[in-house]
Tab-separated table of C-alpha atoms and ligand atoms in Angstrom:
chain	number	residue	atom	x	y	z
A	22	MET	CA	-0.180	-0.001	-0.123
A	23	LYS	CA	1.306	3.362	-0.935
A	24	GLU	CA	2.032	5.829	2.240
A	25	GLU	CA	0.116	8.923	2.275
A	26	ASN	CA	2.819	11.429	3.109
A	27	PRO	CA	5.911	9.479	1.680
A	28	ARG	CA	9.550	10.807	2.403
A	29	ARG	CA	10.649	13.035	-0.383
A	30	VAL	CA	14.369	13.337	-1.268
A	31	GLY	CA	16.046	15.662	-3.730
A	32	ILE	CA	18.800	14.439	-6.158
A	33	MET	CA	20.505	17.702	-7.157
A	34	GLY	CA	22.229	16.837	-10.443
A	35	GLY	CA	24.714	19.029	-12.175
A	36	THR	CA	28.342	19.697	-13.324
A	37	PHE	CA	29.151	22.023	-10.652
A	38	ASP	CA	32.132	23.502	-12.479
A	39	PRO	CA	31.995	25.459	-10.166
A	40	ILE	CA	29.060	25.374	-7.806
A	41	HIS	CA	27.670	28.800	-7.028
A	42	TYR	CA	25.036	30.474	-4.717
A	43	GLY	CA	22.704	29.961	-7.693
A	44	HIS	CA	22.732	26.208	-7.294
A	45	LEU	CA	22.531	26.569	-3.252
A	46	VAL	CA	19.657	28.668	-3.549
A	47	ALA	CA	17.905	26.480	-6.218
A	48	ALA	CA	18.479	23.469	-3.879
A	49	GLU	CA	16.934	25.248	-0.810
A	50	ALA	CA	14.003	26.600	-2.713
A	51	ALA	CA	12.948	23.314	-3.979
A	52	ARG	CA	13.495	21.745	-0.865
A	53	ALA	CA	11.086	24.165	0.766
A	54	ALA	CA	8.586	24.059	-2.068
A	55	PHE	CA	8.265	20.218	-2.194
A	56	GLY	CA	8.831	19.325	1.443
A	57	LEU	CA	12.152	17.304	0.735
A	58	SER	CA	13.693	15.923	3.867
A	59	GLU	CA	16.993	16.253	2.239
A	60	VAL	CA	18.810	17.284	-0.916
A	61	LEU	CA	21.599	15.090	-2.268
A	62	PHE	CA	24.055	17.004	-4.559
A	63	VAL	CA	25.420	14.539	-7.339
A	64	PRO	CA	28.252	16.217	-9.262
A	65	ASN	CA	28.911	14.178	-12.608
A	66	ARG	CA	31.847	12.626	-13.624
A	67	LEU	CA	31.607	12.576	-17.310
A	68	PRO	CA	28.446	14.558	-18.696
A	69	PRO	CA	27.271	12.519	-21.580
A	70	HIS	CA	26.156	15.775	-23.566
A	71	LYS	CA	29.649	17.478	-23.137
A	72	LYS	CA	31.825	14.931	-24.876
A	73	ASP	CA	33.507	17.615	-27.013
A	74	TYR	CA	34.544	20.062	-24.430
A	75	PRO	CA	36.223	19.408	-21.280
A	76	VAL	CA	35.009	20.026	-17.627
A	77	SER	CA	37.551	20.391	-14.702
A	78	ASP	CA	38.596	17.187	-12.930
A	79	PRO	CA	36.052	15.459	-11.030
A	80	LYS	CA	38.082	15.662	-7.851
A	81	HIS	CA	37.882	19.475	-7.759
A	82	ARG	CA	34.286	19.783	-8.662
A	83	TYR	CA	33.387	17.240	-6.011
A	84	LEU	CA	35.505	19.005	-3.183
A	85	MET	CA	33.956	22.272	-4.275
A	86	THR	CA	30.726	20.763	-3.809
A	87	VAL	CA	31.447	19.612	-0.399
A	88	LEU	CA	32.683	23.004	0.668
A	89	ALA	CA	29.528	24.782	-0.626
A	90	THR	CA	27.129	22.646	1.227
A	91	ILE	CA	28.961	21.824	4.427
A	92	THR	CA	26.918	24.396	6.464
A	93	ASN	CA	23.327	23.168	5.539
A	94	PRO	CA	22.075	20.327	7.585
A	95	PHE	CA	19.640	19.154	4.879
A	96	PHE	CA	22.282	19.059	2.177
A	97	GLU	CA	24.661	15.866	1.430
A	98	VAL	CA	26.941	14.988	-1.522
A	99	SER	CA	27.191	11.815	-3.223
A	100	ARG	CA	30.080	10.173	-5.126
A	101	ILE	CA	27.909	7.804	-6.807
A	102	GLU	CA	28.577	9.447	-10.318
A	103	LEU	CA	32.095	10.013	-9.664
A	104	ASP	CA	32.923	6.505	-8.582
A	105	ARG	CA	31.300	5.214	-11.478
A	106	GLU	CA	33.380	4.540	-14.696
A	107	GLY	CA	32.167	6.010	-17.989
A	108	TYR	CA	29.706	8.609	-18.807
A	109	SER	CA	27.323	9.646	-16.077
A	110	TYR	CA	23.747	8.575	-17.369
A	111	THR	CA	21.293	9.820	-14.997
A	112	ILE	CA	19.160	6.565	-15.342
A	113	ASP	CA	21.972	4.623	-13.638
A	114	THR	CA	22.177	7.013	-10.805
A	115	LEU	CA	18.201	6.893	-10.522
A	116	ARG	CA	18.267	3.131	-10.649
A	117	ALA	CA	20.889	2.832	-7.936
A	118	LEU	CA	19.303	5.549	-5.642
A	119	SER	CA	15.825	4.221	-5.910
A	120	ALA	CA	17.124	0.700	-4.800
A	121	GLN	CA	19.039	2.283	-1.934
A	122	PHE	CA	16.208	4.366	-0.796
A	123	GLY	CA	13.334	1.712	-1.505
A	124	PRO	CA	9.730	2.339	-2.843
A	125	ALA	CA	8.466	4.156	0.054
A	126	VAL	CA	10.651	7.288	-0.741
A	127	GLU	CA	9.827	9.507	-3.731
A	128	LEU	CA	12.858	10.926	-5.488
A	129	TYR	CA	12.955	14.492	-7.258
A	130	PHE	CA	15.555	14.988	-9.756
A	131	ILE	CA	16.620	18.956	-9.607
A	132	SER	CA	18.447	20.648	-12.247
A	133	GLY	CA	18.628	23.680	-14.645
A	134	ALA	CA	15.638	24.294	-16.806
A	135	ASP	CA	17.571	24.136	-20.062
A	136	ALA	CA	18.954	20.570	-18.926
A	137	ILE	CA	15.685	19.196	-17.900
A	138	ALA	CA	14.107	20.390	-21.239
A	139	GLU	CA	16.154	17.973	-22.876
A	140	ILE	CA	15.258	14.688	-20.744
A	141	LEU	CA	13.398	13.071	-23.807
A	142	THR	CA	16.745	12.858	-25.293
A	143	TRP	CA	18.269	11.051	-22.130
A	144	LYS	CA	19.021	7.370	-22.145
A	145	ASP	CA	16.079	5.163	-20.973
A	146	VAL	CA	14.004	8.135	-20.374
A	147	ASP	CA	10.622	6.253	-20.169
A	148	GLU	CA	12.027	4.278	-17.154
A	149	LEU	CA	13.420	7.416	-15.714
A	150	LEU	CA	10.181	9.054	-15.589
A	151	GLY	CA	9.016	6.156	-13.729
A	152	LEU	CA	11.767	6.347	-11.044
A	153	CYS	CA	11.624	10.078	-10.143
A	154	TYR	CA	9.932	13.542	-10.449
A	155	PHE	CA	11.619	16.298	-12.199
A	156	ILE	CA	12.084	20.090	-10.801
A	157	ALA	CA	13.273	22.319	-13.475
A	158	VAL	CA	14.827	25.576	-11.750
A	159	THR	CA	14.711	28.491	-13.808
A	160	ARG	CA	15.847	32.154	-13.897
A	161	PRO	CA	13.615	35.005	-13.452
A	162	GLY	CA	12.165	36.267	-16.715
A	163	TYR	CA	12.986	32.650	-18.226
A	164	LYS	CA	10.729	31.963	-21.207
A	165	LEU	CA	9.584	28.700	-21.037
A	166	SER	CA	11.155	26.867	-24.014
A	167	VAL	CA	8.803	25.011	-26.579
A	168	LYS	CA	10.636	21.731	-25.394
A	169	LEU	CA	10.016	22.237	-21.694
A	170	GLY	CA	6.456	23.561	-22.283
A	171	HIS	CA	5.509	20.425	-24.103
A	172	LEU	CA	7.077	18.224	-21.549
A	173	GLN	CA	5.010	20.041	-18.819
A	174	GLN	CA	1.968	19.576	-20.770
A	175	LYS	CA	2.685	15.886	-21.520
A	176	TYR	CA	4.106	14.854	-17.812
A	177	SER	CA	2.284	17.482	-15.754
A	178	HIS	CA	2.322	15.344	-12.959
A	179	LYS	CA	5.880	14.562	-13.155
A	180	VAL	CA	7.804	17.624	-14.388
A	181	PHE	CA	7.626	20.929	-12.087
A	182	THR	CA	9.174	24.421	-12.470
A	183	VAL	CA	10.416	26.645	-9.679
A	184	GLU	CA	11.850	30.264	-10.316
A	185	VAL	CA	14.994	30.951	-8.451
A	186	PRO	CA	16.133	34.866	-8.369
A	187	ALA	CA	19.797	33.697	-7.516
A	188	LEU	CA	20.153	31.770	-10.872
A	189	ALA	CA	21.043	34.842	-12.455
A	190	ILE	CA	24.413	33.613	-11.233
A	191	SER	CA	26.194	30.940	-13.823
A	192	SER	CA	29.121	28.672	-13.733
A	193	THR	CA	30.001	30.121	-17.195
A	194	ASP	CA	30.154	33.674	-16.025
A	195	ILE	CA	32.146	32.758	-13.105
A	196	ARG	CA	34.785	30.827	-15.110
A	197	LYS	CA	34.785	33.949	-17.453
A	198	ARG	CA	35.393	36.191	-14.383
A	199	VAL	CA	38.316	34.246	-13.291
A	200	MET	CA	39.951	34.410	-16.742
A	201	GLU	CA	39.407	38.280	-16.692
A	202	GLY	CA	40.244	38.742	-13.021
A	203	THR	CA	37.064	40.453	-12.217
A	204	PRO	CA	35.607	39.854	-8.663
A	205	LEU	CA	33.885	36.564	-7.680
A	206	LYS	CA	32.853	37.867	-4.255
A	207	TYR	CA	29.150	37.264	-3.219
A	208	LEU	CA	28.601	34.791	-6.196
A	209	LEU	CA	29.755	31.622	-4.546
A	210	PRO	CA	30.931	30.642	-0.924
A	211	GLU	CA	34.152	32.046	0.186
A	212	ALA	CA	35.494	28.506	0.564
A	213	VAL	CA	34.779	27.805	-2.907
A	214	GLU	CA	36.461	30.977	-4.267
A	215	ASN	CA	39.584	30.273	-2.096
A	216	TYR	CA	39.723	26.873	-3.283
A	217	ILE	CA	39.660	28.031	-7.091
A	218	ILE	CA	42.501	30.566	-6.560
A	219	LYS	CA	44.544	27.788	-4.226
A	220	ASN	CA	44.178	25.217	-7.408
A	221	LYS	CA	44.467	27.791	-10.037
A	222	LEU	CA	41.332	26.659	-11.710
A	223	TYR	CA	39.938	28.441	-14.862
A	224	ARG	CA	42.901	30.336	-15.638
B	328	NAP	P1	24.243	21.971	-18.427
B	328	NAP	O1	23.925	21.616	-19.675
B	328	NAP	O2	25.657	22.455	-17.904
B	328	NAP	O3	23.505	23.214	-17.773
B	328	NAP	C1	22.366	23.759	-18.471
B	328	NAP	C2	21.843	24.833	-17.476
B	328	NAP	O4	21.339	24.458	-16.253
B	328	NAP	C3	22.895	26.008	-17.198
B	328	NAP	O5	22.589	27.278	-17.219
B	328	NAP	C4	23.365	25.508	-15.713
B	328	NAP	O6	23.881	26.688	-15.093
B	328	NAP	C5	22.133	25.029	-15.242
B	328	NAP	N1	22.257	24.080	-14.231
B	328	NAP	C6	22.905	22.622	-14.212
B	328	NAP	N2	22.651	22.134	-13.207
B	328	NAP	C7	22.093	22.915	-12.530
B	328	NAP	C8	21.560	22.723	-10.951
B	328	NAP	N3	21.648	21.333	-10.218
B	328	NAP	N4	20.735	23.647	-10.452
B	328	NAP	C9	20.617	24.853	-11.256
B	328	NAP	N5	20.963	24.942	-12.332
B	328	NAP	C10	21.581	24.034	-12.863
B	328	NAP	O7	23.795	21.015	-17.340
B	328	NAP	P2	24.811	19.929	-16.565
B	328	NAP	O8	25.192	20.411	-15.259
B	328	NAP	O9	25.858	19.300	-17.373
B	328	NAP	O10	23.539	18.847	-16.599
B	328	NAP	C11	22.538	18.847	-15.399
B	328	NAP	C12	22.204	17.342	-15.062
B	328	NAP	O11	21.535	16.447	-15.988
B	328	NAP	C13	23.462	16.511	-14.512
B	328	NAP	O12	23.057	15.912	-13.425
B	328	NAP	C14	23.615	15.502	-15.922
B	328	NAP	O13	24.640	14.520	-15.494
B	328	NAP	C15	22.324	15.457	-16.097
B	328	NAP	N6	22.347	14.974	-17.637
B	328	NAP	C16	22.156	13.609	-17.922
B	328	NAP	C17	22.018	13.131	-19.160
B	328	NAP	C18	21.887	11.659	-19.531
B	328	NAP	O14	21.577	10.879	-18.520
B	328	NAP	N7	21.722	11.306	-20.703
B	328	NAP	C19	22.301	14.068	-20.330
B	328	NAP	C20	22.535	15.262	-19.947
B	328	NAP	C21	22.391	15.854	-18.641
B	328	NAP	P3	25.320	26.564	-14.476
B	328	NAP	O15	26.184	26.322	-15.703
B	328	NAP	O16	25.649	27.648	-13.678
B	328	NAP	O17	25.216	25.302	-13.481
């Protein structure tokens, strides 16, 4: 029998190159909006859609994610994709996590709206849609793409959106700022900023 108020766990998937306040505010907003008991950050190892351009060493992205989430008791970081060889397909992660949490727990995969808009192209999407709900986090003024609009219509009970003002911050902009030497302050946790400087990332 299905529980009336099942426990809900958020799975925050991303490349996090680097993690910033937009990601952290988005995870917290999703947690509050959907009554999630916790949010598990899952940095990917080899994003399947980024075969042609390099991302930073997974070790750095993992450590920055740990540093950024350490002060929030509802946040944890998982190594599940980092410890799995090959491309990081979300279906493999969701299969493992749903087996780990069991059928009484509902899983909510949280990520950027542009990423979620593409899920129909992801590996084994039908099975994926049976394993979790999706929360697409958007920036203010984000015009719902045709793809995401279509997804939401077709899977209205499975795909949700949450607007997050802090998502005006982006990893691409932060990497560009490091290259140009413009300030990073207040865009990401100080510990992550110091980690970037110490390890000479994004130069
Ligand atoms: P991406 O294409 O680099 O990002 C698309 C947009 O979403 C960017 O604006 C990005 O901003 C934002 N974004 C990404 N993750 C976010 C998050 N957790 N919270 C808020 N905004 C986020 O996306 P990605 O990081 O590589 O992929 C997102 C997730 O989808 C990952 O878990 C990835 O493994 C998964 N994925 C799976 C498949 C598959 O299984 N076939 C294919 C593609 C993606 P920032 O650059 O500022 O983060």
